[in-house]
Amino acid sequence: MQTKWTFMLNLNFCKLLRPKLVAFAQDSYLDTTAEFIDSEALPSCVAPIFGPDLNYGLRRKIPYGSGVGATEAELKSKILQLVNIFASDANTDLTSDLFNSFLKKNNEVKVFSDQRLNTLASNHQNIKSFCNRALSAPEHPPITAGQKRIHQALKNANWSIENINVPINLGVPAFNNGTPFLRSGDYGNGLGLMINGIQYVYVFSTSYNYFPDIEKYIINLDYYFYDVFGLDDDDLLEFGAKGDGLFSRADSVGITAWWQLQHQFGYAPLVTRCKVSRSYEVTAI
């Protein structure tokens, strides 16, 4: 039997004329220097501004140590050891594909996206929590108590999505479950290596319907998560090796090889993009 509620859904559910930005998050520690436009996923007026890890070049003097190789071939073999170290438990093929995309030596920064990565993000505990917190509707915990999120912004706009003030103070999530030293969790399944900390999140509503008679709304949300698959000098100083000596750890050598390829041999970094979609039915109170 068709209820009044299901009838209203069938009658009224429709897409917005265009995706509507309803929430935004940025890494608070990000030193923004370089704008990047992702025309495949984001409107032209929306462009993340990344830090120095988006830069690349030729023959830069290494700021830490003496390097771990003098040729591209040497460095490539050492950077690929990172896959064996940090993706030995799962997602080895995906992690390899991301590194091989970098090792193509693109002449410009490109986006790396993959449905496998989207699926991993969609099922990740931290991402699931972030998605619900971005909405912060009482029946979809967890919520961010005391903060205005999408639900509160809609309420303040009298449930008109076109009139909301977009929440911009969301904290960014990370793929950082587990322990680096033990290579557990995200440090054994490749996610800690491929992405780790997210730098930007854009949340768009693709459809929204408010039903005042029953005080409900349904909203479909697309979450776009962005990070840079690249290194800056701080990464090298924190994680790199001084040289390829007997006591240098393979992971530190791999990090230094990565930095050298990017900043001494002109290998452009990649921008990783994950997309997660969620649909919510919410009581409008």
PDB file of N, CA, C and O in Angstrom, residues 139-203:
ATOM      1  N   GLU A 139      19.111  12.362  13.916  1.00  0.00           N
ATOM      2  CA  GLU A 139      18.898  10.928  13.724  1.00  0.00           C
ATOM      3  C   GLU A 139      19.991  10.264  12.904  1.00  0.00           C
ATOM      4  O   GLU A 139      19.871   9.090  12.540  1.00  0.00           O
ATOM      5  N   HIS A 140      21.059  11.000  12.579  1.00  0.00           N
ATOM      6  CA  HIS A 140      22.174  10.426  11.823  1.00  0.00           C
ATOM      7  C   HIS A 140      23.491  10.730  12.547  1.00  0.00           C
ATOM      8  O   HIS A 140      24.315  11.506  12.061  1.00  0.00           O
ATOM      9  N   PRO A 141      23.690  10.129  13.709  1.00  0.00           N
ATOM     10  CA  PRO A 141      24.911  10.402  14.474  1.00  0.00           C
ATOM     11  C   PRO A 141      26.140   9.818  13.781  1.00  0.00           C
ATOM     12  O   PRO A 141      26.011   8.923  12.933  1.00  0.00           O
ATOM     13  N   PRO A 142      27.359  10.312  14.154  1.00  0.00           N
ATOM     14  CA  PRO A 142      27.566  11.340  15.176  1.00  0.00           C
ATOM     15  C   PRO A 142      27.278  12.747  14.640  1.00  0.00           C
ATOM     16  O   PRO A 142      27.316  12.971  13.433  1.00  0.00           O
ATOM     17  N   ILE A 143      27.025  13.662  15.556  1.00  0.00           N
ATOM     18  CA  ILE A 143      26.814  15.053  15.193  1.00  0.00           C
ATOM     19  C   ILE A 143      27.920  15.894  15.819  1.00  0.00           C
ATOM     20  O   ILE A 143      28.594  15.466  16.753  1.00  0.00           O
ATOM     21  N   THR A 144      28.109  17.080  15.275  1.00  0.00           N
ATOM     22  CA  THR A 144      29.073  18.023  15.842  1.00  0.00           C
ATOM     23  C   THR A 144      28.302  18.984  16.731  1.00  0.00           C
ATOM     24  O   THR A 144      27.689  19.942  16.260  1.00  0.00           O
ATOM     25  N   ALA A 145      28.302  18.702  18.009  1.00  0.00           N
ATOM     26  CA  ALA A 145      27.481  19.465  18.951  1.00  0.00           C
ATOM     27  C   ALA A 145      27.958  20.912  19.047  1.00  0.00           C
ATOM     28  O   ALA A 145      29.162  21.185  19.060  1.00  0.00           O
ATOM     29  N   GLY A 146      26.992  21.824  19.098  1.00  0.00           N
ATOM     30  CA  GLY A 146      27.307  23.231  19.311  1.00  0.00           C
ATOM     31  C   GLY A 146      27.806  23.968  18.092  1.00  0.00           C
ATOM     32  O   GLY A 146      28.198  25.130  18.193  1.00  0.00           O
ATOM     33  N   GLN A 147      27.821  23.311  16.925  1.00  0.00           N
ATOM     34  CA  GLN A 147      28.317  23.941  15.705  1.00  0.00           C
ATOM     35  C   GLN A 147      27.231  23.942  14.626  1.00  0.00           C
ATOM     36  O   GLN A 147      26.382  23.051  14.583  1.00  0.00           O
ATOM     37  N   LYS A 148      27.273  24.949  13.782  1.00  0.00           N
ATOM     38  CA  LYS A 148      26.344  24.992  12.661  1.00  0.00           C
ATOM     39  C   LYS A 148      26.896  24.143  11.525  1.00  0.00           C
ATOM     40  O   LYS A 148      27.986  24.404  11.016  1.00  0.00           O
ATOM     41  N   ARG A 149      26.130  23.141  11.138  1.00  0.00           N
ATOM     42  CA  ARG A 149      26.475  22.301  10.011  1.00  0.00           C
ATOM     43  C   ARG A 149      25.331  22.378   8.991  1.00  0.00           C
ATOM     44  O   ARG A 149      24.537  23.305   9.021  1.00  0.00           O
ATOM     45  N   ILE A 150      25.243  21.420   8.077  1.00  0.00           N
ATOM     46  CA  ILE A 150      24.264  21.526   6.999  1.00  0.00           C
ATOM     47  C   ILE A 150      22.837  21.578   7.540  1.00  0.00           C
ATOM     48  O   ILE A 150      22.030  22.413   7.122  1.00  0.00           O
ATOM     49  N   HIS A 151      22.517  20.691   8.475  1.00  0.00           N
ATOM     50  CA  HIS A 151      21.156  20.660   9.034  1.00  0.00           C
ATOM     51  C   HIS A 151      20.814  21.986   9.702  1.00  0.00           C
ATOM     52  O   HIS A 151      19.716  22.534   9.486  1.00  0.00           O
ATOM     53  N   GLN A 152      21.719  22.516  10.501  1.00  0.00           N
ATOM     54  CA  GLN A 152      21.463  23.769  11.195  1.00  0.00           C
ATOM     55  C   GLN A 152      21.377  24.944  10.221  1.00  0.00           C
ATOM     56  O   GLN A 152      20.575  25.863  10.399  1.00  0.00           O
ATOM     57  N   ALA A 153      22.188  24.894   9.166  1.00  0.00           N
ATOM     58  CA  ALA A 153      22.147  25.955   8.160  1.00  0.00           C
ATOM     59  C   ALA A 153      20.810  25.941   7.418  1.00  0.00           C
ATOM     60  O   ALA A 153      20.238  27.000   7.111  1.00  0.00           O
ATOM     61  N   LEU A 154      20.310  24.744   7.124  1.00  0.00           N
ATOM     62  CA  LEU A 154      19.002  24.642   6.488  1.00  0.00           C
ATOM     63  C   LEU A 154      17.897  25.171   7.406  1.00  0.00           C
ATOM     64  O   LEU A 154      16.995  25.903   6.963  1.00  0.00           O
ATOM     65  N   LYS A 155      17.977  24.818   8.657  1.00  0.00           N
ATOM     66  CA  LYS A 155      16.965  25.295   9.613  1.00  0.00           C
ATOM     67  C   LYS A 155      16.982  26.817   9.702  1.00  0.00           C
ATOM     68  O   LYS A 155      15.924  27.466   9.689  1.00  0.00           O
ATOM     69  N   ASN A 156      18.181  27.393   9.771  1.00  0.00           N
ATOM     70  CA  ASN A 156      18.295  28.851   9.848  1.00  0.00           C
ATOM     71  C   ASN A 156      17.771  29.537   8.587  1.00  0.00           C
ATOM     72  O   ASN A 156      17.376  30.707   8.628  1.00  0.00           O
ATOM     73  N   ALA A 157      17.789  28.809   7.467  1.00  0.00           N
ATOM     74  CA  ALA A 157      17.283  29.355   6.206  1.00  0.00           C
ATOM     75  C   ALA A 157      15.829  28.973   5.969  1.00  0.00           C
ATOM     76  O   ALA A 157      15.333  29.058   4.840  1.00  0.00           O
ATOM     77  N   ASN A 158      15.149  28.544   7.045  1.00  0.00           N
ATOM     78  CA  ASN A 158      13.749  28.124   6.946  1.00  0.00           C
ATOM     79  C   ASN A 158      13.586  27.010   5.921  1.00  0.00           C
ATOM     80  O   ASN A 158      12.616  26.975   5.166  1.00  0.00           O
ATOM     81  N   TRP A 159      14.581  26.104   5.885  1.00  0.00           N
ATOM     82  CA  TRP A 159      14.601  24.904   5.067  1.00  0.00           C
ATOM     83  C   TRP A 159      14.689  25.194   3.566  1.00  0.00           C
ATOM     84  O   TRP A 159      14.366  24.339   2.745  1.00  0.00           O
ATOM     85  N   SER A 160      15.170  26.380   3.222  1.00  0.00           N
ATOM     86  CA  SER A 160      15.402  26.721   1.813  1.00  0.00           C
ATOM     87  C   SER A 160      16.881  26.529   1.504  1.00  0.00           C
ATOM     88  O   SER A 160      17.733  27.287   1.981  1.00  0.00           O
ATOM     89  N   ILE A 161      17.195  25.536   0.683  1.00  0.00           N
ATOM     90  CA  ILE A 161      18.602  25.234   0.419  1.00  0.00           C
ATOM     91  C   ILE A 161      19.287  26.347  -0.355  1.00  0.00           C
ATOM     92  O   ILE A 161      20.506  26.554  -0.233  1.00  0.00           O
ATOM     93  N   GLU A 162      18.548  27.102  -1.131  1.00  0.00           N
ATOM     94  CA  GLU A 162      19.149  28.181  -1.912  1.00  0.00           C
ATOM     95  C   GLU A 162      19.579  29.353  -1.042  1.00  0.00           C
ATOM     96  O   GLU A 162      20.378  30.180  -1.470  1.00  0.00           O
ATOM     97  N   ASN A 163      19.073  29.418   0.185  1.00  0.00           N
ATOM     98  CA  ASN A 163      19.342  30.573   1.039  1.00  0.00           C
ATOM     99  C   ASN A 163      20.265  30.264   2.214  1.00  0.00           C
ATOM    100  O   ASN A 163      20.419  31.101   3.110  1.00  0.00           O
ATOM    101  N   ILE A 164      20.879  29.079   2.215  1.00  0.00           N
ATOM    102  CA  ILE A 164      21.698  28.740   3.381  1.00  0.00           C
ATOM    103  C   ILE A 164      23.040  29.485   3.356  1.00  0.00           C
ATOM    104  O   ILE A 164      23.567  29.829   2.301  1.00  0.00           O
ATOM    105  N   ASN A 165      23.551  29.745   4.537  1.00  0.00           N
ATOM    106  CA  ASN A 165      24.925  30.200   4.708  1.00  0.00           C
ATOM    107  C   ASN A 165      25.799  28.957   4.847  1.00  0.00           C
ATOM    108  O   ASN A 165      25.637  28.183   5.799  1.00  0.00           O
ATOM    109  N   VAL A 166      26.689  28.764   3.909  1.00  0.00           N
ATOM    110  CA  VAL A 166      27.458  27.520   3.825  1.00  0.00           C
ATOM    111  C   VAL A 166      28.423  27.395   5.004  1.00  0.00           C
ATOM    112  O   VAL A 166      29.264  28.278   5.225  1.00  0.00           O
ATOM    113  N   PRO A 167      28.320  26.324   5.787  1.00  0.00           N
ATOM    114  CA  PRO A 167      29.294  26.098   6.863  1.00  0.00           C
ATOM    115  C   PRO A 167      30.689  25.858   6.287  1.00  0.00           C
ATOM    116  O   PRO A 167      30.850  25.055   5.360  1.00  0.00           O
ATOM    117  N   ILE A 168      31.683  26.553   6.820  1.00  0.00           N
ATOM    118  CA  ILE A 168      33.037  26.448   6.270  1.00  0.00           C
ATOM    119  C   ILE A 168      34.075  26.051   7.318  1.00  0.00           C
ATOM    120  O   ILE A 168      35.259  25.974   7.015  1.00  0.00           O
ATOM    121  N   ASN A 169      33.634  25.802   8.541  1.00  0.00           N
ATOM    122  CA  ASN A 169      34.604  25.523   9.610  1.00  0.00           C
ATOM    123  C   ASN A 169      34.655  24.051   9.987  1.00  0.00           C
ATOM    124  O   ASN A 169      34.967  23.702  11.122  1.00  0.00           O
ATOM    125  N   LEU A 170      34.338  23.179   9.025  1.00  0.00           N
ATOM    126  CA  LEU A 170      34.432  21.748   9.299  1.00  0.00           C
ATOM    127  C   LEU A 170      35.897  21.335   9.381  1.00  0.00           C
ATOM    128  O   LEU A 170      36.727  21.788   8.602  1.00  0.00           O
ATOM    129  N   GLY A 171      36.222  20.447  10.290  1.00  0.00           N
ATOM    130  CA  GLY A 171      37.570  19.902  10.329  1.00  0.00           C
ATOM    131  C   GLY A 171      37.729  18.793   9.304  1.00  0.00           C
ATOM    132  O   GLY A 171      36.792  18.029   9.049  1.00  0.00           O
ATOM    133  N   VAL A 172      38.893  18.708   8.688  1.00  0.00           N
ATOM    134  CA  VAL A 172      39.110  17.687   7.653  1.00  0.00           C
ATOM    135  C   VAL A 172      39.401  16.327   8.282  1.00  0.00           C
ATOM    136  O   VAL A 172      40.002  16.236   9.353  1.00  0.00           O
ATOM    137  N   PRO A 173      38.982  15.248   7.620  1.00  0.00           N
ATOM    138  CA  PRO A 173      39.282  13.902   8.106  1.00  0.00           C
ATOM    139  C   PRO A 173      40.639  13.425   7.614  1.00  0.00           C
ATOM    140  O   PRO A 173      41.321  14.120   6.846  1.00  0.00           O
ATOM    141  N   ALA A 174      41.001  12.216   8.021  1.00  0.00           N
ATOM    142  CA  ALA A 174      42.280  11.633   7.582  1.00  0.00           C
ATOM    143  C   ALA A 174      42.159  10.117   7.520  1.00  0.00           C
ATOM    144  O   ALA A 174      41.359   9.513   8.234  1.00  0.00           O
ATOM    145  N   PHE A 175      42.973   9.527   6.660  1.00  0.00           N
ATOM    146  CA  PHE A 175      43.135   8.074   6.614  1.00  0.00           C
ATOM    147  C   PHE A 175      44.341   7.736   7.490  1.00  0.00           C
ATOM    148  O   PHE A 175      45.443   7.491   6.984  1.00  0.00           O
ATOM    149  N   ASN A 176      44.140   7.741   8.777  1.00  0.00           N
ATOM    150  CA  ASN A 176      45.275   7.573   9.696  1.00  0.00           C
ATOM    151  C   ASN A 176      44.980   6.598  10.821  1.00  0.00           C
ATOM    152  O   ASN A 176      45.563   6.705  11.905  1.00  0.00           O
ATOM    153  N   ASN A 177      44.091   5.643  10.577  1.00  0.00           N
ATOM    154  CA  ASN A 177      43.861   4.594  11.568  1.00  0.00           C
ATOM    155  C   ASN A 177      45.023   3.603  11.523  1.00  0.00           C
ATOM    156  O   ASN A 177      45.477   3.226  10.447  1.00  0.00           O
ATOM    157  N   GLY A 178      45.474   3.178  12.687  1.00  0.00           N
ATOM    158  CA  GLY A 178      46.599   2.254  12.738  1.00  0.00           C
ATOM    159  C   GLY A 178      47.869   2.934  13.216  1.00  0.00           C
ATOM    160  O   GLY A 178      47.866   4.101  13.631  1.00  0.00           O
ATOM    161  N   THR A 179      48.969   2.202  13.131  1.00  0.00           N
ATOM    162  CA  THR A 179      50.258   2.672  13.647  1.00  0.00           C
ATOM    163  C   THR A 179      51.326   2.561  12.563  1.00  0.00           C
ATOM    164  O   THR A 179      51.550   1.458  12.031  1.00  0.00           O
ATOM    165  N   PRO A 180      51.992   3.663  12.230  1.00  0.00           N
ATOM    166  CA  PRO A 180      53.031   3.596  11.184  1.00  0.00           C
ATOM    167  C   PRO A 180      54.140   2.607  11.510  1.00  0.00           C
ATOM    168  O   PRO A 180      54.594   1.863  10.633  1.00  0.00           O
ATOM    169  N   PHE A 181      54.590   2.598  12.763  1.00  0.00           N
ATOM    170  CA  PHE A 181      55.715   1.730  13.143  1.00  0.00           C
ATOM    171  C   PHE A 181      55.373   0.260  12.952  1.00  0.00           C
ATOM    172  O   PHE A 181      56.201  -0.533  12.495  1.00  0.00           O
ATOM    173  N   LEU A 182      54.114  -0.112  13.277  1.00  0.00           N
ATOM    174  CA  LEU A 182      53.692  -1.510  13.155  1.00  0.00           C
ATOM    175  C   LEU A 182      53.138  -1.837  11.775  1.00  0.00           C
ATOM    176  O   LEU A 182      52.807  -2.980  11.490  1.00  0.00           O
ATOM    177  N   ARG A 183      53.011  -0.805  10.914  1.00  0.00           N
ATOM    178  CA  ARG A 183      52.441  -0.973   9.573  1.00  0.00           C
ATOM    179  C   ARG A 183      51.021  -1.562   9.677  1.00  0.00           C
ATOM    180  O   ARG A 183      50.630  -2.425   8.895  1.00  0.00           O
ATOM    181  N   SER A 184      50.268  -1.083  10.653  1.00  0.00           N
ATOM    182  CA  SER A 184      48.918  -1.593  10.845  1.00  0.00           C
ATOM    183  C   SER A 184      47.893  -0.604  10.305  1.00  0.00           C
ATOM    184  O   SER A 184      48.189   0.574  10.096  1.00  0.00           O
ATOM    185  N   GLY A 185      46.668  -1.096  10.077  1.00  0.00           N
ATOM    186  CA  GLY A 185      45.589  -0.232   9.624  1.00  0.00           C
ATOM    187  C   GLY A 185      45.911   0.438   8.297  1.00  0.00           C
ATOM    188  O   GLY A 185      46.335  -0.200   7.330  1.00  0.00           O
ATOM    189  N   ASP A 186      45.730   1.759   8.267  1.00  0.00           N
ATOM    190  CA  ASP A 186      45.953   2.520   7.039  1.00  0.00           C
ATOM    191  C   ASP A 186      47.416   2.571   6.634  1.00  0.00           C
ATOM    192  O   ASP A 186      47.722   2.980   5.505  1.00  0.00           O
ATOM    193  N   TYR A 187      48.307   2.161   7.518  1.00  0.00           N
ATOM    194  CA  TYR A 187      49.737   2.152   7.188  1.00  0.00           C
ATOM    195  C   TYR A 187      50.192   0.787   6.671  1.00  0.00           C
ATOM    196  O   TYR A 187      51.373   0.584   6.413  1.00  0.00           O
ATOM    197  N   GLY A 188      49.219  -0.122   6.498  1.00  0.00           N
ATOM    198  CA  GLY A 188      49.503  -1.396   5.856  1.00  0.00           C
ATOM    199  C   GLY A 188      48.609  -1.638   4.657  1.00  0.00           C
ATOM    200  O   GLY A 188      48.878  -2.529   3.852  1.00  0.00           O
ATOM    201  N   ASN A 189      47.536  -0.829   4.537  1.00  0.00           N
ATOM    202  CA  ASN A 189      46.605  -1.026   3.424  1.00  0.00           C
ATOM    203  C   ASN A 189      46.739   0.033   2.339  1.00  0.00           C
ATOM    204  O   ASN A 189      45.916   0.111   1.427  1.00  0.00           O
ATOM    205  N   GLY A 190      47.775   0.862   2.427  1.00  0.00           N
ATOM    206  CA  GLY A 190      48.075   1.827   1.379  1.00  0.00           C
ATOM    207  C   GLY A 190      47.445   3.196   1.551  1.00  0.00           C
ATOM    208  O   GLY A 190      47.930   4.174   0.975  1.00  0.00           O
ATOM    209  N   LEU A 191      46.373   3.311   2.342  1.00  0.00           N
ATOM    210  CA  LEU A 191      45.668   4.584   2.444  1.00  0.00           C
ATOM    211  C   LEU A 191      46.502   5.661   3.136  1.00  0.00           C
ATOM    212  O   LEU A 191      46.445   6.835   2.764  1.00  0.00           O
ATOM    213  N   GLY A 192      47.279   5.267   4.133  1.00  0.00           N
ATOM    214  CA  GLY A 192      48.145   6.232   4.806  1.00  0.00           C
ATOM    215  C   GLY A 192      49.235   6.756   3.886  1.00  0.00           C
ATOM    216  O   GLY A 192      49.713   7.878   4.057  1.00  0.00           O
ATOM    217  N   LEU A 193      49.638   5.956   2.927  1.00  0.00           N
ATOM    218  CA  LEU A 193      50.655   6.357   1.949  1.00  0.00           C
ATOM    219  C   LEU A 193      50.042   7.129   0.792  1.00  0.00           C
ATOM    220  O   LEU A 193      50.568   8.154   0.365  1.00  0.00           O
ATOM    221  N   MET A 194      48.894   6.660   0.292  1.00  0.00           N
ATOM    222  CA  MET A 194      48.278   7.302  -0.860  1.00  0.00           C
ATOM    223  C   MET A 194      47.711   8.680  -0.523  1.00  0.00           C
ATOM    224  O   MET A 194      47.785   9.598  -1.339  1.00  0.00           O
ATOM    225  N   ILE A 195      47.152   8.816   0.686  1.00  0.00           N
ATOM    226  CA  ILE A 195      46.479  10.066   1.033  1.00  0.00           C
ATOM    227  C   ILE A 195      46.850  10.539   2.437  1.00  0.00           C
ATOM    228  O   ILE A 195      47.369  11.631   2.633  1.00  0.00           O
ATOM    229  N   ASN A 196      46.540   9.763   3.435  1.00  0.00           N
ATOM    230  CA  ASN A 196      46.682  10.156   4.843  1.00  0.00           C
ATOM    231  C   ASN A 196      45.781  11.355   5.135  1.00  0.00           C
ATOM    232  O   ASN A 196      44.580  11.223   5.143  1.00  0.00           O
ATOM    233  N   GLY A 197      46.330  12.545   5.331  1.00  0.00           N
ATOM    234  CA  GLY A 197      45.510  13.700   5.679  1.00  0.00           C
ATOM    235  C   GLY A 197      44.841  14.319   4.462  1.00  0.00           C
ATOM    236  O   GLY A 197      45.488  14.555   3.449  1.00  0.00           O
ATOM    237  N   ILE A 198      43.539  14.568   4.580  1.00  0.00           N
ATOM    238  CA  ILE A 198      42.792  15.260   3.524  1.00  0.00           C
ATOM    239  C   ILE A 198      43.050  16.761   3.642  1.00  0.00           C
ATOM    240  O   ILE A 198      43.097  17.311   4.745  1.00  0.00           O
ATOM    241  N   GLN A 199      43.204  17.434   2.511  1.00  0.00           N
ATOM    242  CA  GLN A 199      43.442  18.872   2.541  1.00  0.00           C
ATOM    243  C   GLN A 199      42.172  19.694   2.308  1.00  0.00           C
ATOM    244  O   GLN A 199      42.035  20.785   2.863  1.00  0.00           O
ATOM    245  N   TYR A 200      41.256  19.183   1.482  1.00  0.00           N
ATOM    246  CA  TYR A 200      40.012  19.901   1.201  1.00  0.00           C
ATOM    247  C   TYR A 200      38.854  18.914   1.089  1.00  0.00           C
ATOM    248  O   TYR A 200      39.032  17.795   0.605  1.00  0.00           O
ATOM    249  N   VAL A 201      37.676  19.376   1.517  1.00  0.00           N
ATOM    250  CA  VAL A 201      36.436  18.651   1.245  1.00  0.00           C
ATOM    251  C   VAL A 201      35.395  19.662   0.765  1.00  0.00           C
ATOM    252  O   VAL A 201      35.200  20.707   1.390  1.00  0.00           O
ATOM    253  N   TYR A 202      34.755  19.334  -0.360  1.00  0.00           N
ATOM    254  CA  TYR A 202      33.626  20.117  -0.863  1.00  0.00           C
ATOM    255  C   TYR A 202      32.401  19.222  -0.828  1.00  0.00           C
ATOM    256  O   TYR A 202      32.442  18.092  -1.338  1.00  0.00           O
ATOM    257  N   VAL A 203      31.322  19.720  -0.240  1.00  0.00           N
ATOM    258  CA  VAL A 203      30.087  18.947  -0.139  1.00  0.00           C
ATOM    259  C   VAL A 203      29.011  19.643  -0.970  1.00  0.00           C
ATOM    260  O   VAL A 203      28.677  20.812  -0.725  1.00  0.00           O
TER     261      VAL A 203
END
